[in-house]
Amino acid sequence: MAPMAGITNLPFRLIVKKMGAGLVTTEMISAMGLTLRHKKTYSYVKSHPDERPLAVQIFGSRPEVMAEAAEIVVDAGANIVDINMGCPAKKVVKTGAGGALLCAPNKVKELVSAVRRACTVPLTVKIRAGWATDDQPVAYEIARIIEDCGADAITVHPRFVTQSFSRQSNWSIIANIKKILNIPVIGNGDVLNPSLALKMKRQTGCDGVMIGRGAIGNPWIFKQIPAADMGKAVYKPELSERRALIMEHFRHLSSFMGENRAAKNMRGLLIRYTKGLPHSRHFRGAFTGIKDFDTLISALDNYFTHIKGYPKH
Ligand SMILES: Cc1cc2nc3c(=O)[nH]c(=O)nc-3n(C[C@H](O)[C@H](O)[C@H](O)COP(=O)(O)O)c2cc1C
């Protein structure tokens, strides 16, 4: 499961883990915030035995701060430390962190070496193709440096930082990195359904596939992929199963962040959980009005009763 800010919190991770995700990751966590012991930052490291092994992703640009942050998250129970080298958000790159690191190979060397020395668990790094589309993909040079500095695996999201999410990711970059490295290479980018996961593995030879957006609203994708690999029909959850999972997700969220915040969080998720089902668009208004457990139940009851007679989705 890919790290996704605002999405891959503990409740979300527990849901996808239950569906068969091999490895889950926290969202990116500020190394500076961790070293300054900010309460909110530290809360992102909270974990549960059922989701293990857990990768914790940290971001920052100062090697000594990143090294200290790695120690903090390992003490807090991280089984793997992952370094973010792809985030395109302005507030991150302006500090030299995230995707900005791809422009600074020497800094990458210092930073990965420092974290490697401090980190007693496996270390992974997640990169993009490079900074801008008119650059050569610096990912090759950066990937070699990362391996030489002792990282245990690398994830490649083959889009340039300035591209954000536009156009398709270029999987041939994953294939090329796989050819030049010895450590495992995890491919990422645009795996939005089970057959694309198999296609990525076939086309790139990657050792693992990381899935982000394709799991939002469809955590079943982690069951669907092994089934597709065995040539079975795509597993489609019954409405009752879909409903039960939504409720479970909401219950986890409520105990994690309180009912009000959980309701807000659930509004967007519900749109994703019902995407592609009949008439879901007509019910969006009701979904976005969810305030608490009762309004969630009534919106779900209304919607699922409405579509009950439709053919299997
Ligand atoms: C809402 C959102 C938040 C994200 N947050 C992070 C993050 O915290 N750290 C990170 O490395 N990548 C982050 N990403 C990028 C994803 O991990 C992944 O690389 C990207 O979505 C491409 O994979 P996909 O096509 O399977 O979604 C985020 C993506 C989305 C959509």
CSV table of C-alpha atoms and ligand atoms in Angstrom, one decimal:
chain,number,residue,atom,x,y,z
A,1,MET,CA,0.0,0.0,0.0
A,2,ALA,CA,1.4,3.4,-1.0
A,3,PRO,CA,1.9,6.1,1.6
A,4,MET,CA,-0.8,8.8,1.1
A,5,ALA,CA,-1.1,11.9,3.2
A,6,GLY,CA,-4.5,12.3,4.8
A,7,ILE,CA,-5.5,8.7,3.7
A,8,THR,CA,-3.2,6.0,5.0
A,9,ASN,CA,-3.9,6.6,8.6
A,10,LEU,CA,-4.1,3.7,11.1
A,11,PRO,CA,-7.8,2.8,10.3
A,12,PHE,CA,-7.2,2.8,6.6
A,13,ARG,CA,-4.1,0.6,7.0
A,14,LEU,CA,-6.0,-1.9,9.1
A,15,ILE,CA,-8.7,-2.2,6.4
A,16,VAL,CA,-6.2,-2.8,3.5
A,17,LYS,CA,-4.1,-5.1,5.6
A,18,LYS,CA,-7.2,-7.2,6.3
A,19,MET,CA,-7.8,-7.3,2.6
A,20,GLY,CA,-4.4,-8.8,2.0
A,21,ALA,CA,-2.0,-5.9,1.4
A,22,GLY,CA,1.5,-7.3,2.0
A,23,LEU,CA,3.0,-4.1,3.4
A,24,VAL,CA,1.4,-0.9,4.7
A,25,THR,CA,3.1,2.5,5.1
A,26,THR,CA,2.2,5.6,7.1
A,27,GLU,CA,1.8,8.8,5.3
A,28,MET,CA,4.9,11.0,5.2
A,29,ILE,CA,5.9,12.4,8.6
A,30,SER,CA,8.0,15.5,9.2
A,31,ALA,CA,11.4,14.5,10.5
A,32,MET,CA,11.7,18.0,12.0
A,33,GLY,CA,8.3,17.7,13.8
A,34,LEU,CA,9.4,14.3,15.2
A,35,THR,CA,12.6,15.6,16.6
A,36,LEU,CA,10.8,18.6,18.1
A,37,ARG,CA,8.4,16.1,19.7
A,38,HIS,CA,5.3,17.8,18.2
A,39,LYS,CA,2.4,15.9,19.6
A,40,LYS,CA,0.4,15.8,16.3
A,41,THR,CA,3.4,14.7,14.3
A,42,TYR,CA,4.1,11.9,16.7
A,43,SER,CA,0.5,10.7,16.5
A,44,TYR,CA,1.1,9.7,12.9
A,45,VAL,CA,3.4,6.9,14.2
A,46,LYS,CA,0.7,5.3,16.2
A,47,SER,CA,0.3,1.7,15.2
A,48,HIS,CA,-1.5,-1.6,15.9
A,49,PRO,CA,0.0,-5.1,16.0
A,50,ASP,CA,-2.5,-6.3,13.3
A,51,GLU,CA,-1.0,-4.1,10.6
A,52,ARG,CA,2.6,-5.2,11.1
A,53,PRO,CA,5.1,-5.1,9.4
A,54,LEU,CA,4.7,-1.4,9.2
A,55,ALA,CA,6.8,1.0,7.2
A,56,VAL,CA,7.0,4.6,8.5
A,57,GLN,CA,7.8,7.3,5.9
A,58,ILE,CA,9.7,10.3,7.0
A,59,PHE,CA,10.6,13.5,5.1
A,60,GLY,CA,13.2,16.2,5.6
A,61,SER,CA,16.4,17.6,4.1
A,62,ARG,CA,18.8,17.7,7.0
A,63,PRO,CA,20.8,14.4,7.4
A,64,GLU,CA,21.2,14.7,11.2
A,65,VAL,CA,17.5,15.5,11.7
A,66,MET,CA,16.4,12.6,9.4
A,67,ALA,CA,18.8,10.3,11.3
A,68,GLU,CA,17.3,11.3,14.6
A,69,ALA,CA,13.8,11.0,13.2
A,70,ALA,CA,14.6,7.5,12.0
A,71,GLU,CA,15.7,6.5,15.6
A,72,ILE,CA,12.5,8.0,17.0
A,73,VAL,CA,10.2,6.0,14.7
A,74,VAL,CA,12.2,2.8,15.2
A,75,ASP,CA,11.8,3.3,19.0
A,76,ALA,CA,8.1,3.9,18.4
A,77,GLY,CA,7.9,0.5,16.6
A,78,ALA,CA,8.6,1.1,12.9
A,79,ASN,CA,9.6,-2.2,11.2
A,80,ILE,CA,10.9,-0.4,8.1
A,81,VAL,CA,11.9,3.3,7.7
A,82,ASP,CA,11.1,4.8,4.3
A,83,ILE,CA,12.5,8.1,3.1
A,84,ASN,CA,10.3,10.4,0.9
A,85,MET,CA,12.1,11.7,-2.2
A,86,GLY,CA,9.2,12.5,-4.4
A,87,CYS,CA,6.7,14.8,-2.7
A,88,PRO,CA,5.9,17.7,-5.0
A,89,ALA,CA,4.1,19.9,-2.4
A,90,LYS,CA,5.5,23.4,-2.3
A,91,LYS,CA,5.8,23.6,1.5
A,92,VAL,CA,8.0,20.4,1.3
A,93,VAL,CA,10.2,21.1,-1.7
A,94,LYS,CA,10.9,24.7,-0.6
A,95,THR,CA,12.7,23.3,2.4
A,96,GLY,CA,14.8,21.1,0.1
A,97,ALA,CA,13.0,17.9,1.1
A,98,GLY,CA,10.8,15.4,-0.8
A,99,GLY,CA,11.1,15.7,-4.6
A,100,ALA,CA,13.7,18.6,-4.3
A,101,LEU,CA,16.3,16.0,-3.1
A,102,LEU,CA,16.3,14.6,-6.7
A,103,CYS,CA,18.1,17.8,-7.7
A,104,ALA,CA,20.9,17.3,-5.1
A,105,PRO,CA,22.7,13.9,-5.5
A,106,ASN,CA,25.3,14.9,-2.9
A,107,LYS,CA,22.6,15.6,-0.4
A,108,VAL,CA,21.0,12.3,-1.2
A,109,LYS,CA,24.3,10.6,-0.5
A,110,GLU,CA,24.7,12.3,2.9
A,111,LEU,CA,21.1,11.9,3.9
A,112,VAL,CA,20.7,8.2,3.1
A,113,SER,CA,24.1,7.4,4.6
A,114,ALA,CA,23.2,9.2,7.8
A,115,VAL,CA,19.8,7.5,8.1
A,116,ARG,CA,21.4,4.2,7.3
A,117,ARG,CA,23.9,4.6,10.1
A,118,ALA,CA,21.1,5.5,12.6
A,119,CYS,CA,18.6,2.9,11.4
A,120,THR,CA,18.5,-0.6,12.9
A,121,VAL,CA,15.7,-1.8,10.7
A,122,PRO,CA,15.4,-2.2,6.9
A,123,LEU,CA,15.6,1.2,5.1
A,124,THR,CA,13.8,2.0,1.9
A,125,VAL,CA,13.5,5.1,-0.3
A,126,LYS,CA,10.7,6.3,-2.5
A,127,ILE,CA,11.7,8.4,-5.5
A,128,ARG,CA,10.1,9.9,-8.6
A,129,ALA,CA,11.7,10.0,-12.1
A,130,GLY,CA,13.4,13.3,-11.6
A,131,TRP,CA,12.5,17.0,-11.2
A,132,ALA,CA,11.2,18.2,-14.6
A,133,THR,CA,10.1,16.5,-17.8
A,134,ASP,CA,12.8,18.2,-19.9
A,135,ASP,CA,15.6,16.9,-17.6
A,136,GLN,CA,16.9,13.4,-18.2
A,137,PRO,CA,15.4,11.1,-15.6
A,138,VAL,CA,17.9,11.5,-12.8
A,139,ALA,CA,16.2,8.5,-11.1
A,140,TYR,CA,19.0,6.2,-12.5
A,141,GLU,CA,21.8,8.2,-10.9
A,142,ILE,CA,19.8,8.7,-7.7
A,143,ALA,CA,18.8,5.0,-7.5
A,144,ARG,CA,22.5,3.9,-7.7
A,145,ILE,CA,23.4,6.4,-5.0
A,146,ILE,CA,20.6,5.1,-2.8
A,147,GLU,CA,21.7,1.5,-3.3
A,148,ASP,CA,25.4,2.4,-2.7
A,149,CYS,CA,24.5,4.1,0.6
A,150,GLY,CA,23.0,0.9,1.9
A,151,ALA,CA,19.2,1.1,1.4
A,152,ASP,CA,17.5,-2.2,1.3
A,153,ALA,CA,14.9,-1.5,-1.4
A,154,ILE,CA,13.6,1.4,-3.5
A,155,THR,CA,10.2,2.4,-4.8
A,156,VAL,CA,9.9,4.2,-8.1
A,157,HIS,CA,7.0,6.4,-9.0
A,158,PRO,CA,8.1,7.3,-12.6
A,159,ARG,CA,6.6,10.7,-12.9
A,160,PHE,CA,8.6,13.9,-12.7
A,161,VAL,CA,8.1,16.1,-9.6
A,162,THR,CA,6.8,19.1,-11.7
A,163,GLN,CA,4.3,16.7,-13.4
A,164,SER,CA,2.5,16.1,-10.1
A,165,PHE,CA,-0.1,13.6,-11.3
A,166,SER,CA,-0.5,14.7,-15.0
A,167,ARG,CA,0.0,12.2,-17.8
A,168,GLN,CA,0.7,8.5,-17.4
A,169,SER,CA,3.6,7.3,-15.3
A,170,ASN,CA,6.5,5.9,-17.5
A,171,TRP,CA,6.9,2.3,-16.4
A,172,SER,CA,10.0,1.8,-18.6
A,173,ILE,CA,11.9,3.9,-16.0
A,174,ILE,CA,11.0,1.2,-13.4
A,175,ALA,CA,12.2,-1.5,-15.8
A,176,ASN,CA,15.5,0.2,-16.4
A,177,ILE,CA,16.1,0.8,-12.7
A,178,LYS,CA,15.3,-2.9,-12.0
A,179,LYS,CA,18.0,-3.8,-14.6
A,180,ILE,CA,20.8,-1.6,-12.9
A,181,LEU,CA,20.1,-2.3,-9.2
A,182,ASN,CA,20.6,-5.4,-7.1
A,183,ILE,CA,18.2,-4.4,-4.3
A,184,PRO,CA,14.5,-5.0,-4.7
A,185,VAL,CA,12.6,-2.5,-6.8
A,186,ILE,CA,9.0,-1.7,-6.1
A,187,GLY,CA,7.0,-0.3,-9.0
A,188,ASN,CA,4.4,2.4,-8.5
A,189,GLY,CA,2.1,4.6,-10.6
A,190,ASP,CA,-1.3,4.1,-12.1
A,191,VAL,CA,-2.1,0.6,-11.0
A,192,LEU,CA,-5.8,1.3,-10.7
A,193,ASN,CA,-7.1,-2.2,-11.2
A,194,PRO,CA,-5.9,-5.8,-10.6
A,195,SER,CA,-4.9,-6.5,-14.2
A,196,LEU,CA,-2.6,-3.4,-14.2
A,197,ALA,CA,-0.7,-4.8,-11.2
A,198,LEU,CA,0.0,-7.9,-13.2
A,199,LYS,CA,0.9,-5.9,-16.3
A,200,MET,CA,3.4,-3.7,-14.3
A,201,LYS,CA,5.1,-6.8,-12.9
A,202,ARG,CA,5.3,-8.4,-16.4
A,203,GLN,CA,6.5,-5.3,-18.2
A,204,THR,CA,9.0,-4.0,-15.6
A,205,GLY,CA,10.2,-7.1,-13.8
A,206,CYS,CA,9.7,-5.2,-10.5
A,207,ASP,CA,9.9,-7.1,-7.3
A,208,GLY,CA,6.8,-5.6,-5.8
A,209,VAL,CA,3.9,-3.4,-6.8
A,210,MET,CA,2.8,-0.4,-4.7
A,211,ILE,CA,-0.8,0.7,-5.0
A,212,GLY,CA,-2.1,4.1,-4.0
A,213,ARG,CA,-5.3,5.6,-5.5
A,214,GLY,CA,-6.5,2.3,-6.8
A,215,ALA,CA,-7.1,1.1,-3.2
A,216,ILE,CA,-9.1,4.2,-2.1
A,217,GLY,CA,-12.7,2.9,-2.1
A,218,ASN,CA,-11.5,-0.5,-3.4
A,219,PRO,CA,-9.4,-2.1,-0.7
A,220,TRP,CA,-10.6,-5.4,-2.2
A,221,ILE,CA,-8.0,-4.8,-4.9
A,222,PHE,CA,-5.5,-6.6,-2.6
A,223,LYS,CA,-7.7,-9.7,-2.9
A,224,GLN,CA,-8.4,-9.2,-6.5
A,225,ILE,CA,-4.8,-9.2,-7.6
A,226,PRO,CA,-3.8,-12.7,-6.4
A,227,ALA,CA,-7.1,-14.0,-7.8
A,228,ALA,CA,-6.4,-12.3,-11.2
A,229,ASP,CA,-2.9,-13.8,-11.1
A,230,MET,CA,-4.5,-17.3,-10.8
A,231,GLY,CA,-6.8,-16.5,-13.7
A,232,LYS,CA,-9.9,-16.2,-11.6
A,233,ALA,CA,-12.7,-13.8,-12.2
A,234,VAL,CA,-12.4,-10.4,-10.5
A,235,TYR,CA,-13.9,-10.6,-7.0
A,236,LYS,CA,-16.7,-8.1,-6.6
A,237,PRO,CA,-18.0,-7.6,-3.1
A,238,GLU,CA,-21.8,-7.9,-2.5
A,239,LEU,CA,-23.6,-4.8,-1.4
A,240,SER,CA,-23.9,-6.2,2.1
A,241,GLU,CA,-20.1,-6.7,2.3
A,242,ARG,CA,-19.4,-3.3,1.0
A,243,ARG,CA,-21.8,-1.8,3.5
A,244,ALA,CA,-20.2,-3.8,6.4
A,245,LEU,CA,-16.7,-2.6,5.4
A,246,ILE,CA,-17.8,1.0,5.2
A,247,MET,CA,-19.2,0.7,8.8
A,248,GLU,CA,-16.1,-1.0,10.0
A,249,HIS,CA,-13.9,1.7,8.5
A,250,PHE,CA,-16.0,4.4,10.2
A,251,ARG,CA,-15.9,2.6,13.5
A,252,HIS,CA,-12.1,2.4,13.3
A,253,LEU,CA,-11.9,6.1,12.3
A,254,SER,CA,-14.2,7.1,15.2
A,255,SER,CA,-12.1,5.4,17.8
A,256,PHE,CA,-8.9,6.8,16.2
A,257,MET,CA,-10.0,10.5,15.7
A,258,GLY,CA,-13.4,11.0,17.3
A,259,GLU,CA,-16.8,10.8,15.6
A,260,ASN,CA,-16.9,14.3,14.2
A,261,ARG,CA,-13.5,14.1,12.4
A,262,ALA,CA,-14.3,10.5,11.4
A,263,ALA,CA,-17.5,11.7,9.7
A,264,LYS,CA,-15.6,14.4,7.8
A,265,ASN,CA,-13.0,11.9,6.7
A,266,MET,CA,-15.6,9.4,5.7
A,267,ARG,CA,-17.5,11.8,3.4
A,268,GLY,CA,-14.8,11.7,0.7
A,269,LEU,CA,-14.2,8.0,1.3
A,270,LEU,CA,-17.8,7.2,0.8
A,271,ILE,CA,-17.8,8.8,-2.6
A,272,ARG,CA,-14.9,6.5,-3.5
A,273,TYR,CA,-16.6,3.4,-1.9
A,274,THR,CA,-19.7,3.9,-4.1
A,275,LYS,CA,-17.9,5.1,-7.3
A,276,GLY,CA,-19.2,3.2,-10.3
A,277,LEU,CA,-22.3,1.8,-8.5
A,278,PRO,CA,-25.7,2.8,-9.9
A,279,HIS,CA,-27.0,6.3,-9.0
A,280,SER,CA,-24.1,7.0,-6.7
A,281,ARG,CA,-23.8,10.5,-8.1
A,282,HIS,CA,-27.4,11.3,-7.0
A,283,PHE,CA,-26.5,10.3,-3.4
A,284,ARG,CA,-23.3,12.4,-3.2
A,285,GLY,CA,-25.2,15.3,-1.5
A,286,ALA,CA,-26.3,12.9,1.3
A,287,PHE,CA,-22.8,11.5,1.6
A,288,THR,CA,-21.2,14.9,1.9
A,289,GLY,CA,-23.7,15.8,4.6
A,290,ILE,CA,-22.6,13.0,7.0
A,291,LYS,CA,-22.0,14.4,10.5
A,292,ASP,CA,-22.0,11.4,12.8
A,293,PHE,CA,-22.8,7.7,13.0
A,294,ASP,CA,-26.6,8.1,12.7
A,295,THR,CA,-26.4,10.3,9.5
A,296,LEU,CA,-23.9,7.7,8.1
A,297,ILE,CA,-26.3,4.9,8.7
A,298,SER,CA,-29.3,6.7,7.2
A,299,ALA,CA,-27.4,7.8,4.1
A,300,LEU,CA,-26.2,4.2,3.6
A,301,ASP,CA,-29.6,2.7,4.2
A,302,ASN,CA,-31.2,5.1,1.7
A,303,TYR,CA,-28.6,4.4,-0.9
A,304,PHE,CA,-28.3,0.7,-0.6
A,305,THR,CA,-32.1,0.2,-0.4
A,306,HIS,CA,-32.4,2.3,-3.5
A,307,ILE,CA,-30.0,0.1,-5.5
A,308,LYS,CA,-30.9,-3.3,-4.0
A,309,GLY,CA,-32.8,-4.5,-7.0
A,310,TYR,CA,-30.0,-3.7,-9.5
A,311,PRO,CA,-28.0,-6.5,-11.1
A,312,LYS,CA,-24.8,-7.4,-9.3
A,313,HIS,CA,-22.3,-4.6,-9.6
B,1,LIG,C1,-3.8,11.9,-1.6
B,1,LIG,C2,-2.4,11.4,-1.9
B,1,LIG,C3,-1.4,11.6,-0.9
B,1,LIG,C4,-0.1,11.2,-1.1
B,1,LIG,N1,0.8,11.3,-0.1
B,1,LIG,C5,2.1,10.7,-0.2
B,1,LIG,C6,3.0,10.6,0.8
B,1,LIG,O1,2.7,11.1,2.0
B,1,LIG,N2,4.2,10.1,0.6
B,1,LIG,C7,4.6,9.6,-0.6
B,1,LIG,O2,5.7,9.1,-0.8
B,1,LIG,N3,3.7,9.6,-1.7
B,1,LIG,C8,2.5,10.2,-1.5
B,1,LIG,N4,1.6,10.1,-2.5
B,1,LIG,C9,2.0,9.5,-3.8
B,1,LIG,C10,1.6,8.0,-3.7
B,1,LIG,O3,2.3,7.3,-2.7
B,1,LIG,C11,1.9,7.3,-5.1
B,1,LIG,O4,3.2,7.4,-5.4
B,1,LIG,C12,1.1,7.9,-6.2
B,1,LIG,O5,-0.3,8.2,-5.8
B,1,LIG,C13,1.1,7.1,-7.5
B,1,LIG,O6,0.6,5.8,-7.2
B,1,LIG,P1,-1.0,5.4,-7.7
B,1,LIG,O7,-1.1,5.7,-9.1
B,1,LIG,O8,-1.1,4.0,-7.3
B,1,LIG,O9,-1.9,6.3,-6.9
B,1,LIG,C14,0.3,10.6,-2.3
B,1,LIG,C15,-0.7,10.4,-3.3
B,1,LIG,C16,-2.0,10.8,-3.1
B,1,LIG,C17,-3.1,10.6,-4.2
